[in-house]
Amino acid sequence: MKKEIIGSTFWLLFSCYFVVESYRLGLNMAHRPGPGFFPFIATVGIGLIAAWRLIAHLRKGSPDDSAGASTRGELGLVACVIAGIIAYAVLLDTLGFFVCTFLLVTFYLKVIAARRWLVSLSFAATVALAGHLFFDTLLKAELPRGLLSWLL
Amino acid sequence: MDTLQLLSQGILSAALPLNLLYGFIGVLLGTLVGVLPGLGPAGAIALLLPLALHAPPLAYLIMLFGITYGAQYGGSTTSILVNIPGEASSVITCLDGYAMARQGRAGPALGIAAFGSFIGGTLAIFGVAYLAPALAELGLHFGPPEYAGLMLFGLSALVYLAHGSMDKAVLMALFGVLLASVGLDPVSGQPRFTFGILVLRDGVGLTPVVIGLFGVSEVLLNLRAQAGEVFQKTVKDLLPTRQDWKDSAMPIARGTVLGFLVGAIPGLNVVIATFAAYALEKRLSRHPEKFGRGAIEGVAAPETANNSASCSGWIPLLSLGLPTGSVTSLIFGALLIHGLAPGPLFIKNSPEIFWGVLGSMVIGNVLLLILNLPLIGLWIKVLQVPYFFLFPLILLFGIIGAYTTSGTTDDIIIMTIFGLVGYLMKKFAYEPAPLVLGLVIGPLLETAIRRSLIMSKGSAAIFFQRPIAACFVGAALLMLLSPLFTRRRLGHEIIEKLEET
């Protein structure tokens, strides 16, 4: 399927769901608009545009819009970056800023950039230390210290 | 007190050591993000939004404004030396700037870009100083219907001039408005679309959303980026010759005026100002055939226009509280974080902030002129830093920024989700700017529309019965509906050229 059709279908389904949810919140109509009134208008607008785009593309047949599409390799890299940040968020309170940052940067340099271990580990250690000194010590950002709370 | 006295006071206030330091950091960071393709001023400001909780308001805003106009200076460096625009507003500079570099004239090209930016930026500040307070006076007469009309107008202007498909831009603006309605209803206090998730009761935070959309998504799109290949590694003779000045004087003057006028109109952004200035010079030139082959006028005019427009672009925000794009939306958010309400009363209630920021722009432009030319060598080195060293740092800044906003890891997850959303939006050719504007003005627009309807007992005619509101709503409808009949948009040639480039 073409990108445009996938995109328009997604927005159409999205708007259908939120139209129902907005209606449930209560429209109370225009004389005293309820909490669902404004989101209802926005989602109806999204739905109309998506439907119009979908019909237009199905009628005239979309040109090949595969340009700029993600390759499998690119999607793999994107998945690695996202997984790294999610893992960071999950582990931050337990392991602390220093350890999490060290692990994340090592992971990115080793897995995504395919650097040597020495380069990855030394760069990660430098970033983690500099980050701790700058954000925690200098800016007092109160980042979690986790495992190393006895030391930092 | 007259305008010049107020501006002088602003300059003195901006020259205080702490403000000067923040201003210096701002213009330096701005130049850096302007030089680095892939991270623009919106991304940099998004990453720095959480700092608002710790920094004094004026110093912090001076830094953010410094980033915006510093990026205009930095963007020209990559256009001239590498033929890669650091910013969209420097796209047109590639044509003649890079051609000059290939002829061994990178020095004068960089020099005239810096001087033109300085002249355009500085003169535009005076224009803002006179025009913004006058517009704010007019805004004092606005009630809810006028505000609703004004915001609809701003949103419509942005989608009307969006790159590519206008209906996609409208869709994004509506999505932003919908996102803004997540959380407690401003009137009844009833939770909306929170799905039982506690963190969503306060709404979707602007900071994690914009860090995701502008910071994380850019990293995801540039994972395979290579370091820039610099054509001319040593740059000499940065000062333009007498002939260069003679050729550039009028283009700089015209670029200043044109950039100021285009930038001050909501929706007509800096990029359009640069294309318009370039087209004007080519049309007026006695040797139009030289354009694209290293004409110094082709560098001077757009580089002047982009700085002039980036200054006058603040007028709608500072005088009426109307953000007109992603960067102004972020600054709008930063003002709100500091408890400063952008709107017609902003200049009256917070004169020290308004005049301090304007004063800092005068100092910032001088700083950039002094800094930029001697630091060209440093920027060339920055261009050669491999991206795999930069992207973990950008992500780390984003993570810390999202985390420190609320002190919970939930915002890191929201940032990641919107990073992925931003990546998919680029792949499916959707623009993030209308989404951000919708998210920022959504709550204000909703409140204004609901109040107007309560005032009129449910009649939408209130938006057409009051003259100012009717003008705004009429103009918004004209912009939104006219492409259905004309199938053309004002300035569509510029948009098409930009996409081709």
PDB file of N, CA, C and O in Angstrom, chain B residues 139-188:
ATOM      1  N   GLY B 139      -4.004  45.896  20.904  1.00  0.00           N
ATOM      2  CA  GLY B 139      -4.425  44.610  21.466  1.00  0.00           C
ATOM      3  C   GLY B 139      -5.154  44.738  22.793  1.00  0.00           C
ATOM      4  O   GLY B 139      -5.869  43.812  23.195  1.00  0.00           O
ATOM      5  N   LEU B 140      -4.980  45.880  23.477  1.00  0.00           N
ATOM      6  CA  LEU B 140      -5.635  46.064  24.775  1.00  0.00           C
ATOM      7  C   LEU B 140      -7.162  46.106  24.637  1.00  0.00           C
ATOM      8  O   LEU B 140      -7.885  45.899  25.595  1.00  0.00           O
ATOM      9  N   HIS B 141      -7.640  46.398  23.430  1.00  0.00           N
ATOM     10  CA  HIS B 141      -9.094  46.469  23.209  1.00  0.00           C
ATOM     11  C   HIS B 141      -9.700  45.104  22.881  1.00  0.00           C
ATOM     12  O   HIS B 141     -10.872  45.011  22.582  1.00  0.00           O
ATOM     13  N   PHE B 142      -8.872  44.061  22.910  1.00  0.00           N
ATOM     14  CA  PHE B 142      -9.357  42.736  22.508  1.00  0.00           C
ATOM     15  C   PHE B 142     -10.132  42.056  23.635  1.00  0.00           C
ATOM     16  O   PHE B 142      -9.721  42.070  24.795  1.00  0.00           O
ATOM     17  N   GLY B 143     -11.253  41.426  23.278  1.00  0.00           N
ATOM     18  CA  GLY B 143     -11.984  40.563  24.202  1.00  0.00           C
ATOM     19  C   GLY B 143     -11.842  39.125  23.727  1.00  0.00           C
ATOM     20  O   GLY B 143     -11.116  38.862  22.753  1.00  0.00           O
ATOM     21  N   PRO B 144     -12.534  38.159  24.371  1.00  0.00           N
ATOM     22  CA  PRO B 144     -12.398  36.754  23.955  1.00  0.00           C
ATOM     23  C   PRO B 144     -12.645  36.503  22.468  1.00  0.00           C
ATOM     24  O   PRO B 144     -11.880  35.754  21.849  1.00  0.00           O
ATOM     25  N   PRO B 145     -13.678  37.138  21.829  1.00  0.00           N
ATOM     26  CA  PRO B 145     -13.874  36.836  20.401  1.00  0.00           C
ATOM     27  C   PRO B 145     -12.684  37.305  19.549  1.00  0.00           C
ATOM     28  O   PRO B 145     -12.292  36.627  18.603  1.00  0.00           O
ATOM     29  N   GLU B 146     -12.120  38.472  19.903  1.00  0.00           N
ATOM     30  CA  GLU B 146     -10.978  38.985  19.126  1.00  0.00           C
ATOM     31  C   GLU B 146      -9.765  38.066  19.312  1.00  0.00           C
ATOM     32  O   GLU B 146      -9.042  37.778  18.358  1.00  0.00           O
ATOM     33  N   TYR B 147      -9.570  37.608  20.554  1.00  0.00           N
ATOM     34  CA  TYR B 147      -8.448  36.687  20.802  1.00  0.00           C
ATOM     35  C   TYR B 147      -8.614  35.395  20.034  1.00  0.00           C
ATOM     36  O   TYR B 147      -7.666  34.878  19.434  1.00  0.00           O
ATOM     37  N   ALA B 148      -9.837  34.874  20.068  1.00  0.00           N
ATOM     38  CA  ALA B 148     -10.095  33.627  19.340  1.00  0.00           C
ATOM     39  C   ALA B 148      -9.808  33.842  17.851  1.00  0.00           C
ATOM     40  O   ALA B 148      -9.154  33.020  17.203  1.00  0.00           O
ATOM     41  N   GLY B 149     -10.279  34.994  17.311  1.00  0.00           N
ATOM     42  CA  GLY B 149     -10.046  35.307  15.902  1.00  0.00           C
ATOM     43  C   GLY B 149      -8.565  35.436  15.598  1.00  0.00           C
ATOM     44  O   GLY B 149      -8.080  34.915  14.597  1.00  0.00           O
ATOM     45  N   LEU B 150      -7.847  36.125  16.482  1.00  0.00           N
ATOM     46  CA  LEU B 150      -6.411  36.326  16.280  1.00  0.00           C
ATOM     47  C   LEU B 150      -5.673  34.990  16.249  1.00  0.00           C
ATOM     48  O   LEU B 150      -4.818  34.747  15.391  1.00  0.00           O
ATOM     49  N   MET B 151      -6.019  34.103  17.185  1.00  0.00           N
ATOM     50  CA  MET B 151      -5.329  32.813  17.232  1.00  0.00           C
ATOM     51  C   MET B 151      -5.678  31.949  16.030  1.00  0.00           C
ATOM     52  O   MET B 151      -4.820  31.273  15.472  1.00  0.00           O
ATOM     53  N   LEU B 152      -6.937  32.014  15.614  1.00  0.00           N
ATOM     54  CA  LEU B 152      -7.326  31.276  14.398  1.00  0.00           C
ATOM     55  C   LEU B 152      -6.563  31.809  13.191  1.00  0.00           C
ATOM     56  O   LEU B 152      -6.103  31.052  12.342  1.00  0.00           O
ATOM     57  N   PHE B 153      -6.407  33.135  13.160  1.00  0.00           N
ATOM     58  CA  PHE B 153      -5.677  33.765  12.057  1.00  0.00           C
ATOM     59  C   PHE B 153      -4.210  33.286  12.051  1.00  0.00           C
ATOM     60  O   PHE B 153      -3.672  32.913  11.006  1.00  0.00           O
ATOM     61  N   GLY B 154      -3.573  33.301  13.225  1.00  0.00           N
ATOM     62  CA  GLY B 154      -2.174  32.874  13.321  1.00  0.00           C
ATOM     63  C   GLY B 154      -2.003  31.432  12.886  1.00  0.00           C
ATOM     64  O   GLY B 154      -1.078  31.095  12.134  1.00  0.00           O
ATOM     65  N   LEU B 155      -2.898  30.586  13.355  1.00  0.00           N
ATOM     66  CA  LEU B 155      -2.835  29.162  13.016  1.00  0.00           C
ATOM     67  C   LEU B 155      -3.060  28.958  11.508  1.00  0.00           C
ATOM     68  O   LEU B 155      -2.347  28.188  10.860  1.00  0.00           O
ATOM     69  N   SER B 156      -4.023  29.704  10.974  1.00  0.00           N
ATOM     70  CA  SER B 156      -4.328  29.571   9.538  1.00  0.00           C
ATOM     71  C   SER B 156      -3.163  30.067   8.691  1.00  0.00           C
ATOM     72  O   SER B 156      -2.834  29.469   7.669  1.00  0.00           O
ATOM     73  N   ALA B 157      -2.544  31.178   9.122  1.00  0.00           N
ATOM     74  CA  ALA B 157      -1.416  31.721   8.359  1.00  0.00           C
ATOM     75  C   ALA B 157      -0.283  30.705   8.318  1.00  0.00           C
ATOM     76  O   ALA B 157       0.366  30.517   7.291  1.00  0.00           O
ATOM     77  N   LEU B 158      -0.059  30.030   9.429  1.00  0.00           N
ATOM     78  CA  LEU B 158       1.033  29.046   9.472  1.00  0.00           C
ATOM     79  C   LEU B 158       0.742  27.869   8.539  1.00  0.00           C
ATOM     80  O   LEU B 158       1.625  27.434   7.803  1.00  0.00           O
ATOM     81  N   VAL B 159      -0.499  27.374   8.569  1.00  0.00           N
ATOM     82  CA  VAL B 159      -0.790  26.218   7.712  1.00  0.00           C
ATOM     83  C   VAL B 159      -0.876  26.637   6.237  1.00  0.00           C
ATOM     84  O   VAL B 159      -0.525  25.872   5.352  1.00  0.00           O
ATOM     85  N   TYR B 160      -1.303  27.885   5.995  1.00  0.00           N
ATOM     86  CA  TYR B 160      -1.401  28.358   4.615  1.00  0.00           C
ATOM     87  C   TYR B 160      -0.021  28.371   3.951  1.00  0.00           C
ATOM     88  O   TYR B 160       0.116  28.059   2.777  1.00  0.00           O
ATOM     89  N   LEU B 161       0.979  28.753   4.725  1.00  0.00           N
ATOM     90  CA  LEU B 161       2.319  28.859   4.153  1.00  0.00           C
ATOM     91  C   LEU B 161       3.203  27.670   4.514  1.00  0.00           C
ATOM     92  O   LEU B 161       4.426  27.746   4.406  1.00  0.00           O
ATOM     93  N   ALA B 162       2.578  26.592   4.940  1.00  0.00           N
ATOM     94  CA  ALA B 162       3.371  25.405   5.278  1.00  0.00           C
ATOM     95  C   ALA B 162       3.979  24.819   4.005  1.00  0.00           C
ATOM     96  O   ALA B 162       3.419  24.969   2.924  1.00  0.00           O
ATOM     97  N   HIS B 163       5.130  24.153   4.168  1.00  0.00           N
ATOM     98  CA  HIS B 163       5.722  23.467   3.016  1.00  0.00           C
ATOM     99  C   HIS B 163       4.794  22.316   2.653  1.00  0.00           C
ATOM    100  O   HIS B 163       4.208  21.678   3.519  1.00  0.00           O
ATOM    101  N   GLY B 164       4.697  22.032   1.389  1.00  0.00           N
ATOM    102  CA  GLY B 164       3.927  20.860   0.969  1.00  0.00           C
ATOM    103  C   GLY B 164       2.436  21.046   1.174  1.00  0.00           C
ATOM    104  O   GLY B 164       1.908  22.140   1.072  1.00  0.00           O
ATOM    105  N   SER B 165       1.801  19.919   1.498  1.00  0.00           N
ATOM    106  CA  SER B 165       0.344  19.877   1.514  1.00  0.00           C
ATOM    107  C   SER B 165      -0.257  20.716   2.640  1.00  0.00           C
ATOM    108  O   SER B 165       0.111  20.566   3.806  1.00  0.00           O
ATOM    109  N   MET B 166      -1.224  21.570   2.256  1.00  0.00           N
ATOM    110  CA  MET B 166      -1.855  22.427   3.255  1.00  0.00           C
ATOM    111  C   MET B 166      -2.823  21.636   4.137  1.00  0.00           C
ATOM    112  O   MET B 166      -2.950  21.894   5.326  1.00  0.00           O
ATOM    113  N   ASP B 167      -3.503  20.642   3.542  1.00  0.00           N
ATOM    114  CA  ASP B 167      -4.447  19.874   4.364  1.00  0.00           C
ATOM    115  C   ASP B 167      -3.719  19.060   5.427  1.00  0.00           C
ATOM    116  O   ASP B 167      -4.223  18.858   6.533  1.00  0.00           O
ATOM    117  N   LYS B 168      -2.502  18.618   5.093  1.00  0.00           N
ATOM    118  CA  LYS B 168      -1.719  17.908   6.114  1.00  0.00           C
ATOM    119  C   LYS B 168      -1.344  18.855   7.253  1.00  0.00           C
ATOM    120  O   LYS B 168      -1.315  18.466   8.420  1.00  0.00           O
ATOM    121  N   ALA B 169      -1.046  20.104   6.883  1.00  0.00           N
ATOM    122  CA  ALA B 169      -0.689  21.087   7.914  1.00  0.00           C
ATOM    123  C   ALA B 169      -1.886  21.381   8.813  1.00  0.00           C
ATOM    124  O   ALA B 169      -1.758  21.496  10.036  1.00  0.00           O
ATOM    125  N   VAL B 170      -3.096  21.485   8.208  1.00  0.00           N
ATOM    126  CA  VAL B 170      -4.315  21.707   9.013  1.00  0.00           C
ATOM    127  C   VAL B 170      -4.513  20.518   9.948  1.00  0.00           C
ATOM    128  O   VAL B 170      -4.825  20.678  11.139  1.00  0.00           O
ATOM    129  N   LEU B 171      -4.306  19.324   9.402  1.00  0.00           N
ATOM    130  CA  LEU B 171      -4.474  18.107  10.205  1.00  0.00           C
ATOM    131  C   LEU B 171      -3.533  18.123  11.419  1.00  0.00           C
ATOM    132  O   LEU B 171      -3.919  17.800  12.542  1.00  0.00           O
ATOM    133  N   MET B 172      -2.291  18.554  11.164  1.00  0.00           N
ATOM    134  CA  MET B 172      -1.317  18.607  12.268  1.00  0.00           C
ATOM    135  C   MET B 172      -1.725  19.646  13.320  1.00  0.00           C
ATOM    136  O   MET B 172      -1.581  19.425  14.518  1.00  0.00           O
ATOM    137  N   ALA B 173      -2.226  20.795  12.834  1.00  0.00           N
ATOM    138  CA  ALA B 173      -2.658  21.835  13.777  1.00  0.00           C
ATOM    139  C   ALA B 173      -3.809  21.314  14.640  1.00  0.00           C
ATOM    140  O   ALA B 173      -3.828  21.521  15.864  1.00  0.00           O
ATOM    141  N   LEU B 174      -4.742  20.599  14.019  1.00  0.00           N
ATOM    142  CA  LEU B 174      -5.882  20.043  14.773  1.00  0.00           C
ATOM    143  C   LEU B 174      -5.403  18.968  15.750  1.00  0.00           C
ATOM    144  O   LEU B 174      -5.906  18.857  16.873  1.00  0.00           O
ATOM    145  N   PHE B 175      -4.405  18.184  15.322  1.00  0.00           N
ATOM    146  CA  PHE B 175      -3.838  17.169  16.214  1.00  0.00           C
ATOM    147  C   PHE B 175      -3.196  17.853  17.432  1.00  0.00           C
ATOM    148  O   PHE B 175      -3.346  17.402  18.573  1.00  0.00           O
ATOM    149  N   GLY B 176      -2.507  18.962  17.175  1.00  0.00           N
ATOM    150  CA  GLY B 176      -1.905  19.718  18.280  1.00  0.00           C
ATOM    151  C   GLY B 176      -2.960  20.238  19.241  1.00  0.00           C
ATOM    152  O   GLY B 176      -2.816  20.157  20.465  1.00  0.00           O
ATOM    153  N   VAL B 177      -4.061  20.757  18.674  1.00  0.00           N
ATOM    154  CA  VAL B 177      -5.170  21.267  19.496  1.00  0.00           C
ATOM    155  C   VAL B 177      -5.771  20.132  20.326  1.00  0.00           C
ATOM    156  O   VAL B 177      -6.076  20.294  21.513  1.00  0.00           O
ATOM    157  N   LEU B 178      -5.896  18.957  19.712  1.00  0.00           N
ATOM    158  CA  LEU B 178      -6.447  17.798  20.429  1.00  0.00           C
ATOM    159  C   LEU B 178      -5.510  17.380  21.577  1.00  0.00           C
ATOM    160  O   LEU B 178      -5.958  17.095  22.690  1.00  0.00           O
ATOM    161  N   LEU B 179      -4.216  17.368  21.272  1.00  0.00           N
ATOM    162  CA  LEU B 179      -3.234  17.023  22.317  1.00  0.00           C
ATOM    163  C   LEU B 179      -3.331  17.988  23.497  1.00  0.00           C
ATOM    164  O   LEU B 179      -3.183  17.608  24.662  1.00  0.00           O
ATOM    165  N   ALA B 180      -3.564  19.268  23.143  1.00  0.00           N
ATOM    166  CA  ALA B 180      -3.662  20.294  24.189  1.00  0.00           C
ATOM    167  C   ALA B 180      -4.861  20.069  25.095  1.00  0.00           C
ATOM    168  O   ALA B 180      -4.893  20.557  26.226  1.00  0.00           O
ATOM    169  N   SER B 181      -5.865  19.325  24.602  1.00  0.00           N
ATOM    170  CA  SER B 181      -7.062  19.124  25.433  1.00  0.00           C
ATOM    171  C   SER B 181      -6.905  17.944  26.394  1.00  0.00           C
ATOM    172  O   SER B 181      -7.796  17.700  27.205  1.00  0.00           O
ATOM    173  N   VAL B 182      -5.774  17.244  26.303  1.00  0.00           N
ATOM    174  CA  VAL B 182      -5.527  16.154  27.260  1.00  0.00           C
ATOM    175  C   VAL B 182      -5.290  16.768  28.648  1.00  0.00           C
ATOM    176  O   VAL B 182      -4.610  17.776  28.777  1.00  0.00           O
ATOM    177  N   GLY B 183      -5.884  16.158  29.670  1.00  0.00           N
ATOM    178  CA  GLY B 183      -5.725  16.676  31.047  1.00  0.00           C
ATOM    179  C   GLY B 183      -7.052  17.154  31.589  1.00  0.00           C
ATOM    180  O   GLY B 183      -8.114  16.759  31.091  1.00  0.00           O
ATOM    181  N   LEU B 184      -6.999  18.020  32.568  1.00  0.00           N
ATOM    182  CA  LEU B 184      -8.246  18.491  33.181  1.00  0.00           C
ATOM    183  C   LEU B 184      -8.875  19.600  32.348  1.00  0.00           C
ATOM    184  O   LEU B 184      -8.175  20.508  31.882  1.00  0.00           O
ATOM    185  N   ASP B 185     -10.190  19.518  32.162  1.00  0.00           N
ATOM    186  CA  ASP B 185     -10.915  20.541  31.409  1.00  0.00           C
ATOM    187  C   ASP B 185     -10.789  21.885  32.141  1.00  0.00           C
ATOM    188  O   ASP B 185     -11.046  21.961  33.351  1.00  0.00           O
ATOM    189  N   PRO B 186     -10.373  22.961  31.443  1.00  0.00           N
ATOM    190  CA  PRO B 186     -10.142  24.240  32.133  1.00  0.00           C
ATOM    191  C   PRO B 186     -11.386  24.837  32.782  1.00  0.00           C
ATOM    192  O   PRO B 186     -11.281  25.628  33.709  1.00  0.00           O
ATOM    193  N   VAL B 187     -12.583  24.465  32.308  1.00  0.00           N
ATOM    194  CA  VAL B 187     -13.806  25.047  32.868  1.00  0.00           C
ATOM    195  C   VAL B 187     -14.409  24.150  33.953  1.00  0.00           C
ATOM    196  O   VAL B 187     -14.623  24.580  35.082  1.00  0.00           O
ATOM    197  N   SER B 188     -14.635  22.859  33.626  1.00  0.00           N
ATOM    198  CA  SER B 188     -15.326  21.976  34.581  1.00  0.00           C
ATOM    199  C   SER B 188     -14.374  21.174  35.461  1.00  0.00           C
ATOM    200  O   SER B 188     -14.781  20.629  36.485  1.00  0.00           O
TER     201      SER B 188
END
